[in-house]
mmCIF file of C-alpha atoms and ligand atoms in Angstrom:
data_model
loop_
_atom_site.group_PDB
_atom_site.id
_atom_site.type_symbol
_atom_site.label_atom_id
_atom_site.label_comp_id
_atom_site.label_asym_id
_atom_site.label_seq_id
_atom_site.Cartn_x
_atom_site.Cartn_y
_atom_site.Cartn_z
ATOM 1 C CA MET A 4 88.628 79.480 101.775
ATOM 2 C CA MET A 5 84.938 78.646 100.997
ATOM 3 C CA GLN A 6 85.450 75.046 100.918
ATOM 4 C CA ILE A 7 84.306 74.353 104.725
ATOM 5 C CA ALA A 8 80.749 75.862 103.100
ATOM 6 C CA ALA A 9 80.080 72.533 101.843
ATOM 7 C CA GLY A 10 76.487 71.468 103.121
ATOM 8 C CA GLY A 11 75.667 74.569 104.711
ATOM 9 C CA TYR A 12 79.371 74.573 106.427
ATOM 10 C CA ALA A 13 81.352 71.911 108.019
ATOM 11 C CA ASP A 14 77.746 70.014 107.491
ATOM 12 C CA GLN A 15 76.428 71.898 109.720
ATOM 13 C CA GLY A 16 72.821 72.516 107.460
ATOM 14 C CA THR A 17 73.281 76.162 108.339
ATOM 15 C CA LEU A 18 73.282 79.062 105.958
ATOM 16 C CA CYS A 19 73.346 77.737 102.267
ATOM 17 C CA GLY A 20 76.945 77.693 101.076
ATOM 18 C CA SER A 21 76.507 79.444 97.880
ATOM 19 C CA LEU A 22 75.102 82.679 100.100
ATOM 20 C CA GLY A 23 78.312 82.217 102.946
ATOM 21 C CA ALA A 24 80.199 82.548 99.185
ATOM 22 C CA CYS A 25 79.044 85.307 97.423
ATOM 23 C CA ALA A 26 77.953 87.922 100.486
ATOM 24 C CA SER A 27 81.454 87.452 101.535
ATOM 25 C CA ILE A 28 82.215 88.745 97.686
ATOM 26 C CA ILE A 29 79.344 91.693 98.017
ATOM 27 C CA ASN A 30 81.390 92.562 101.708
ATOM 28 C CA LEU A 31 84.772 91.948 99.900
ATOM 29 C CA VAL A 32 83.962 94.842 96.547
ATOM 30 C CA THR A 33 80.699 96.827 98.560
ATOM 31 C CA MET A 34 81.596 97.154 101.777
ATOM 32 C CA ASP A 35 80.911 100.584 103.240
ATOM 33 C CA LYS A 36 79.555 102.865 105.510
ATOM 34 C CA ASP A 37 75.795 103.153 104.506
ATOM 35 C CA LYS A 38 76.549 99.641 104.419
ATOM 36 C CA THR A 39 75.679 98.542 101.103
ATOM 37 C CA HIS A 40 76.951 95.428 101.701
ATOM 38 C CA THR A 41 74.456 94.626 104.176
ATOM 39 C CA LYS A 42 71.666 95.611 101.672
ATOM 40 C CA LEU A 43 73.374 93.733 99.249
ATOM 41 C CA ALA A 44 73.268 90.687 100.954
ATOM 42 C CA ALA A 45 70.078 90.620 101.720
ATOM 43 C CA ASP A 46 68.006 90.947 98.817
ATOM 44 C CA LEU A 47 70.502 87.840 97.450
ATOM 45 C CA ILE A 48 69.806 85.991 100.533
ATOM 46 C CA ASN A 49 65.934 86.606 99.787
ATOM 47 C CA TRP A 50 65.627 85.621 96.393
ATOM 48 C CA TYR A 51 67.012 82.868 97.263
ATOM 49 C CA GLY A 52 64.425 81.837 99.821
ATOM 50 C CA GLN A 53 61.699 82.254 96.914
ATOM 51 C CA GLN A 54 62.964 81.045 93.552
ATOM 52 C CA SER A 55 62.336 77.009 92.345
ATOM 53 C CA PHE A 56 65.755 75.626 92.541
ATOM 54 C CA PRO A 57 67.726 74.053 90.756
ATOM 55 C CA SER A 58 66.962 76.195 87.498
ATOM 56 C CA THR A 59 67.260 74.668 83.809
ATOM 57 C CA LYS A 60 69.271 77.536 83.058
ATOM 58 C CA PHE A 61 72.667 74.950 83.362
ATOM 59 C CA ASP A 62 70.664 72.182 81.958
ATOM 60 C CA ALA A 63 73.683 72.058 79.094
ATOM 61 C CA ILE A 64 76.565 71.163 81.098
ATOM 62 C CA ALA A 65 74.095 69.392 83.944
ATOM 63 C CA THR A 66 73.667 65.241 83.982
ATOM 64 C CA TYR A 67 70.361 65.550 85.240
ATOM 65 C CA LYS A 68 68.665 68.072 82.726
ATOM 66 C CA LYS A 69 64.817 69.292 83.994
ATOM 67 C CA GLN A 70 64.725 68.239 87.847
ATOM 68 C CA THR A 71 62.331 68.638 89.697
ATOM 69 C CA GLN A 72 62.407 72.134 91.699
ATOM 70 C CA THR A 73 61.343 73.400 95.255
ATOM 71 C CA THR A 74 61.940 76.392 96.753
ATOM 72 C CA PRO A 75 63.438 76.199 100.163
ATOM 73 C CA ASN A 76 61.249 79.262 102.120
ATOM 74 C CA SER A 77 64.728 79.404 103.803
ATOM 75 C CA PRO A 78 68.425 80.838 103.288
ATOM 76 C CA LEU A 79 68.944 77.522 105.350
ATOM 77 C CA CYS A 80 71.290 74.307 103.741
ATOM 78 C CA HIS A 81 69.118 71.940 105.996
ATOM 79 C CA VAL A 82 65.482 72.864 104.940
ATOM 80 C CA SER A 83 66.383 73.665 101.028
ATOM 81 C CA VAL A 84 68.640 70.477 100.931
ATOM 82 C CA SER A 85 66.192 68.153 102.908
ATOM 83 C CA GLY A 86 63.349 69.607 101.160
ATOM 84 C CA TRP A 87 63.868 68.600 97.817
ATOM 85 C CA MET A 88 65.816 64.853 98.968
ATOM 86 C CA MET A 89 62.675 64.192 100.345
ATOM 87 C CA GLU A 90 60.394 65.528 97.216
ATOM 88 C CA THR A 91 62.924 63.746 95.139
ATOM 89 C CA GLY A 92 62.995 60.472 97.293
ATOM 90 C CA THR A 93 66.818 61.355 96.558
ATOM 91 C CA THR A 94 69.840 61.311 99.651
ATOM 92 C CA TYR A 95 72.327 63.062 100.240
ATOM 93 C CA PRO A 96 75.379 61.507 98.783
ATOM 94 C CA ASP A 97 73.430 60.897 94.900
ATOM 95 C CA LYS A 98 74.613 62.798 92.001
ATOM 96 C CA GLN A 99 71.044 64.444 91.779
ATOM 97 C CA ARG A 100 71.818 65.677 94.350
ATOM 98 C CA LYS A 101 74.920 66.910 94.073
ATOM 99 C CA ASP A 102 73.530 68.246 90.611
ATOM 100 C CA ARG A 103 70.843 70.202 92.453
ATOM 101 C CA CYS A 104 73.132 71.597 94.215
ATOM 102 C CA ALA A 105 75.880 72.427 91.932
ATOM 103 C CA LYS A 106 72.839 74.282 89.609
ATOM 104 C CA VAL A 107 71.591 76.269 93.090
ATOM 105 C CA ALA A 108 74.929 77.319 93.495
ATOM 106 C CA ALA A 109 76.113 78.722 89.623
ATOM 107 C CA GLU A 110 72.079 80.522 89.837
ATOM 108 C CA VAL A 111 73.563 82.266 93.671
ATOM 109 C CA ALA A 112 76.762 83.056 91.400
ATOM 110 C CA TYR A 113 75.128 84.069 88.682
ATOM 111 C CA HIS A 114 72.513 86.603 90.169
ATOM 112 C CA THR A 115 75.643 87.911 92.042
ATOM 113 C CA VAL A 116 77.516 89.146 88.802
ATOM 114 C CA GLU A 117 73.970 90.558 88.230
ATOM 115 C CA ILE A 118 73.511 92.133 91.798
ATOM 116 C CA LEU A 119 76.746 93.762 91.256
ATOM 117 C CA ASN A 120 76.835 94.805 87.941
ATOM 118 C CA ALA A 121 73.757 96.576 88.687
ATOM 119 C CA TYR A 122 75.426 98.404 91.437
ATOM 120 C CA ALA A 123 78.519 99.110 89.935
ATOM 121 C CA ASP A 124 76.257 100.887 86.902
ATOM 122 C CA GLY A 125 74.295 102.881 89.934
ATOM 123 C CA SER A 126 71.106 101.338 88.160
ATOM 124 C CA TYR A 127 70.761 98.238 90.918
ATOM 125 C CA LYS A 128 67.134 98.441 92.176
ATOM 126 C CA PRO A 129 66.453 95.672 95.425
ATOM 127 C CA ILE A 130 65.016 92.550 93.576
ATOM 128 C CA VAL A 131 62.803 90.745 95.850
ATOM 129 C CA ALA A 132 63.873 91.970 99.297
ATOM 130 C CA LYS A 133 60.508 91.751 100.914
ATOM 131 C CA LEU A 134 59.063 89.714 103.314
ATOM 132 C CA SER A 135 56.303 87.630 104.184
ATOM 133 C CA GLU A 136 53.380 89.130 105.180
ATOM 134 C CA SER A 137 52.985 86.819 108.027
ATOM 135 C CA THR A 138 56.569 87.731 108.660
ATOM 136 C CA GLU A 139 55.906 91.265 108.861
ATOM 137 C CA SER A 140 53.561 90.510 111.200
ATOM 138 C CA CYS A 141 55.375 88.166 113.616
ATOM 139 C CA LEU A 142 57.915 91.847 113.147
ATOM 140 C CA THR A 143 56.142 94.555 114.379
ATOM 141 C CA CYS A 144 56.368 93.181 117.736
ATOM 142 C CA HIS A 145 59.774 90.831 117.435
ATOM 143 C CA GLY A 146 61.077 93.613 115.785
ATOM 144 C CA GLU A 147 63.295 96.307 115.526
ATOM 145 C CA SER A 148 60.259 99.117 116.318
ATOM 146 C CA ALA A 149 58.601 97.378 119.290
ATOM 147 C CA HIS A 150 60.670 94.118 121.444
ATOM 148 C CA ASP A 151 63.563 93.590 119.459
ATOM 149 C CA ASN A 152 63.538 90.317 120.999
ATOM 150 C CA ALA A 153 63.912 87.792 118.271
ATOM 151 C CA LYS A 154 67.456 88.043 115.411
ATOM 152 C CA GLY A 155 66.435 87.866 111.831
ATOM 153 C CA GLN A 156 63.858 87.823 108.680
ATOM 154 C CA MET A 157 63.610 84.137 108.026
ATOM 155 C CA ASP A 158 60.178 82.779 107.296
ATOM 156 C CA CYS A 159 58.900 82.719 110.806
ATOM 157 C CA LEU A 160 56.062 80.140 110.153
ATOM 158 C CA THR A 161 58.376 77.724 109.124
ATOM 159 C CA CYS A 162 59.313 76.770 112.603
ATOM 160 C CA HIS A 163 57.368 78.551 114.962
ATOM 161 C CA ASP A 164 53.576 78.434 115.043
ATOM 162 C CA ASP A 165 51.398 82.053 114.333
ATOM 163 C CA HIS A 166 51.276 82.385 119.127
ATOM 164 C CA THR A 167 48.650 85.259 117.953
ATOM 165 C CA LYS A 168 45.805 83.531 115.924
HETATM 166 C C1 HEC B 202 50.751 91.981 118.642
HETATM 167 C C2 HEC B 202 52.423 91.056 119.493
HETATM 168 C C3 HEC B 202 52.910 89.930 118.783
HETATM 169 C C4 HEC B 202 52.871 89.401 117.506
HETATM 170 C C5 HEC B 202 51.295 90.564 116.297
HETATM 171 C C6 HEC B 202 53.747 88.004 117.980
HETATM 172 N N1 HEC B 202 54.348 88.179 119.590
HETATM 173 FE FE1 HEC B 202 55.168 86.816 119.342
HETATM 174 N N2 HEC B 202 54.707 87.445 121.375
HETATM 175 C C7 HEC B 202 55.068 88.469 121.353
HETATM 176 C C8 HEC B 202 54.923 88.652 123.549
HETATM 177 C C9 HEC B 202 54.493 89.969 124.202
HETATM 178 C C10 HEC B 202 55.512 87.216 123.585
HETATM 179 C C11 HEC B 202 55.599 87.036 124.771
HETATM 180 C C12 HEC B 202 54.808 86.757 125.564
HETATM 181 C C13 HEC B 202 54.860 85.841 126.761
HETATM 182 O O1 HEC B 202 54.966 86.875 128.353
HETATM 183 O O2 HEC B 202 54.815 84.481 127.485
HETATM 184 C C14 HEC B 202 55.543 86.618 122.229
HETATM 185 C C15 HEC B 202 56.338 85.332 122.120
HETATM 186 C C16 HEC B 202 56.596 84.895 121.426
HETATM 187 C C17 HEC B 202 57.571 83.550 121.337
HETATM 188 C C18 HEC B 202 58.305 82.794 122.451
HETATM 189 C C19 HEC B 202 56.359 82.204 123.816
HETATM 190 C C20 HEC B 202 56.174 81.195 122.561
HETATM 191 O O3 HEC B 202 54.409 81.630 122.399
HETATM 192 O O4 HEC B 202 56.088 80.172 121.860
HETATM 193 C C21 HEC B 202 57.673 83.061 120.038
HETATM 194 C C22 HEC B 202 58.588 81.930 119.594
HETATM 195 C C23 HEC B 202 57.099 83.882 119.404
HETATM 196 N N3 HEC B 202 56.522 84.950 120.089
HETATM 197 C C24 HEC B 202 56.844 84.379 117.996
HETATM 198 C C25 HEC B 202 56.217 84.768 117.423
HETATM 199 C C26 HEC B 202 55.582 84.717 116.170
HETATM 200 C C27 HEC B 202 56.528 83.743 114.877
HETATM 201 C C28 HEC B 202 54.695 85.152 115.383
HETATM 202 C C29 HEC B 202 54.335 85.586 114.341
HETATM 203 C C30 HEC B 202 53.546 84.729 113.126
HETATM 204 C C31 HEC B 202 54.868 86.332 116.530
HETATM 205 N N4 HEC B 202 55.238 85.874 117.703
HETATM 206 C C32 HEC B 202 54.191 87.193 116.288
HETATM 207 C C33 HEC B 202 53.407 89.161 120.822
HETATM 208 C C34 HEC B 202 53.678 89.926 120.027
HETATM 209 C C1 HEC B 203 64.729 78.116 111.194
HETATM 210 C C2 HEC B 203 64.099 78.004 112.043
HETATM 211 C C3 HEC B 203 63.631 79.567 112.873
HETATM 212 C C4 HEC B 203 63.245 80.270 111.861
HETATM 213 C C5 HEC B 203 62.768 80.838 110.853
HETATM 214 C C6 HEC B 203 62.498 80.889 113.585
HETATM 215 N N1 HEC B 203 62.597 80.642 114.694
HETATM 216 FE FE1 HEC B 203 62.212 81.493 116.428
HETATM 217 N N2 HEC B 203 63.160 80.397 116.899
HETATM 218 C C7 HEC B 203 63.204 79.099 116.349
HETATM 219 C C8 HEC B 203 63.943 77.854 117.566
HETATM 220 C C9 HEC B 203 64.518 77.122 117.597
HETATM 221 C C10 HEC B 203 64.394 78.824 118.980
HETATM 222 C C11 HEC B 203 64.963 78.472 119.978
HETATM 223 C C12 HEC B 203 63.650 77.160 120.697
HETATM 224 C C13 HEC B 203 62.644 78.065 121.531
HETATM 225 O O1 HEC B 203 63.313 78.232 122.120
HETATM 226 O O2 HEC B 203 61.276 77.297 120.943
HETATM 227 C C14 HEC B 203 63.587 80.108 118.264
HETATM 228 C C15 HEC B 203 62.834 81.571 119.417
HETATM 229 C C16 HEC B 203 62.651 82.282 119.341
HETATM 230 C C17 HEC B 203 62.185 82.602 119.968
HETATM 231 C C18 HEC B 203 62.929 82.852 121.496
HETATM 232 C C19 HEC B 203 61.059 82.308 122.547
HETATM 233 C C20 HEC B 203 62.132 81.189 123.852
HETATM 234 O O3 HEC B 203 60.004 81.179 124.015
HETATM 235 O O4 HEC B 203 62.670 81.624 124.326
HETATM 236 C C21 HEC B 203 61.308 83.775 119.681
HETATM 237 C C22 HEC B 203 60.856 84.901 119.901
HETATM 238 C C23 HEC B 203 61.400 83.832 118.123
HETATM 239 N N3 HEC B 203 62.033 82.680 117.911
HETATM 240 C C24 HEC B 203 60.566 84.467 117.338
HETATM 241 C C25 HEC B 203 60.762 84.329 115.692
HETATM 242 C C26 HEC B 203 60.383 85.220 115.238
HETATM 243 C C27 HEC B 203 59.670 86.777 115.477
HETATM 244 C C28 HEC B 203 60.956 84.787 114.088
HETATM 245 C C29 HEC B 203 60.657 84.981 112.405
HETATM 246 C C30 HEC B 203 61.176 86.843 112.322
HETATM 247 C C31 HEC B 203 61.614 83.461 114.012
HETATM 248 N N4 HEC B 203 61.619 83.116 115.077
HETATM 249 C C32 HEC B 203 62.313 82.540 113.293
HETATM 250 C C33 HEC B 203 63.769 78.724 115.267
HETATM 251 C C34 HEC B 203 63.141 79.283 114.604
#
């Protein structure tokens, strides 16, 4: 069911496929009227943007160890992997790139299990689910409490200029 998530869904570079797959699992096991599944998945997605990927946690079983790390600042496959390829001078078909994305997928799955275990124990607390200051500021006008005309919680400044400055 999730093979299609590779390359940000059908190679389109949209949502990082590991986030899509893990969000589906979260939905499967935690959905309720309080939207627990939405809160847990939002936390996972916000956490993702702030990580230095790939982690070294899986180096023992990886071909390439201690790879250069980049912080995606975005849940999008396109932003995450393109930034890393540019930084490391690699291309999409390279084995190094495959290793990097395998480690990203492993780290996202690992963290999803941590989130779900904590939730099952009743000890879950959102880890990062905090937006950047600039995004918070954009949403004071464009978000739900005001105009509500810009959907999403991604970091606005990765794509837009700040027209209030
Ligand atoms: C003080 C309220 C306010 C804040 C804060 C604000 N906006 Fe806006 N934004 C508006 C309004 C009102 C418009 C419509 C302006 C118009 O009539 O063209 C607008 C228009 C836009 C547009 C479409 C027109 C354009 O300029 O391209 C974009 C994109 C946008 N805002 C992004 C952002 C981003 C990104 C941030 C945060 C960095 C942000 N806005 C912060 C009020 C705000
Ligand atoms: C991944 C890139 C990306 C991110 C992140 C992003 N936007 Fe956009 N946004 C776009 C694109 C592309 C458009 C459509 C192109 C356009 O009309 O400027 C758009 C359109 C808009 C528009 C309508 C502009 C118009 O003139 O039609 C607003 C308002 C806006 N975004 C606000 C935001 C806010 C606020 C955030 C942060 C919560 C945000 N965007 C995050 C890429 C992004």
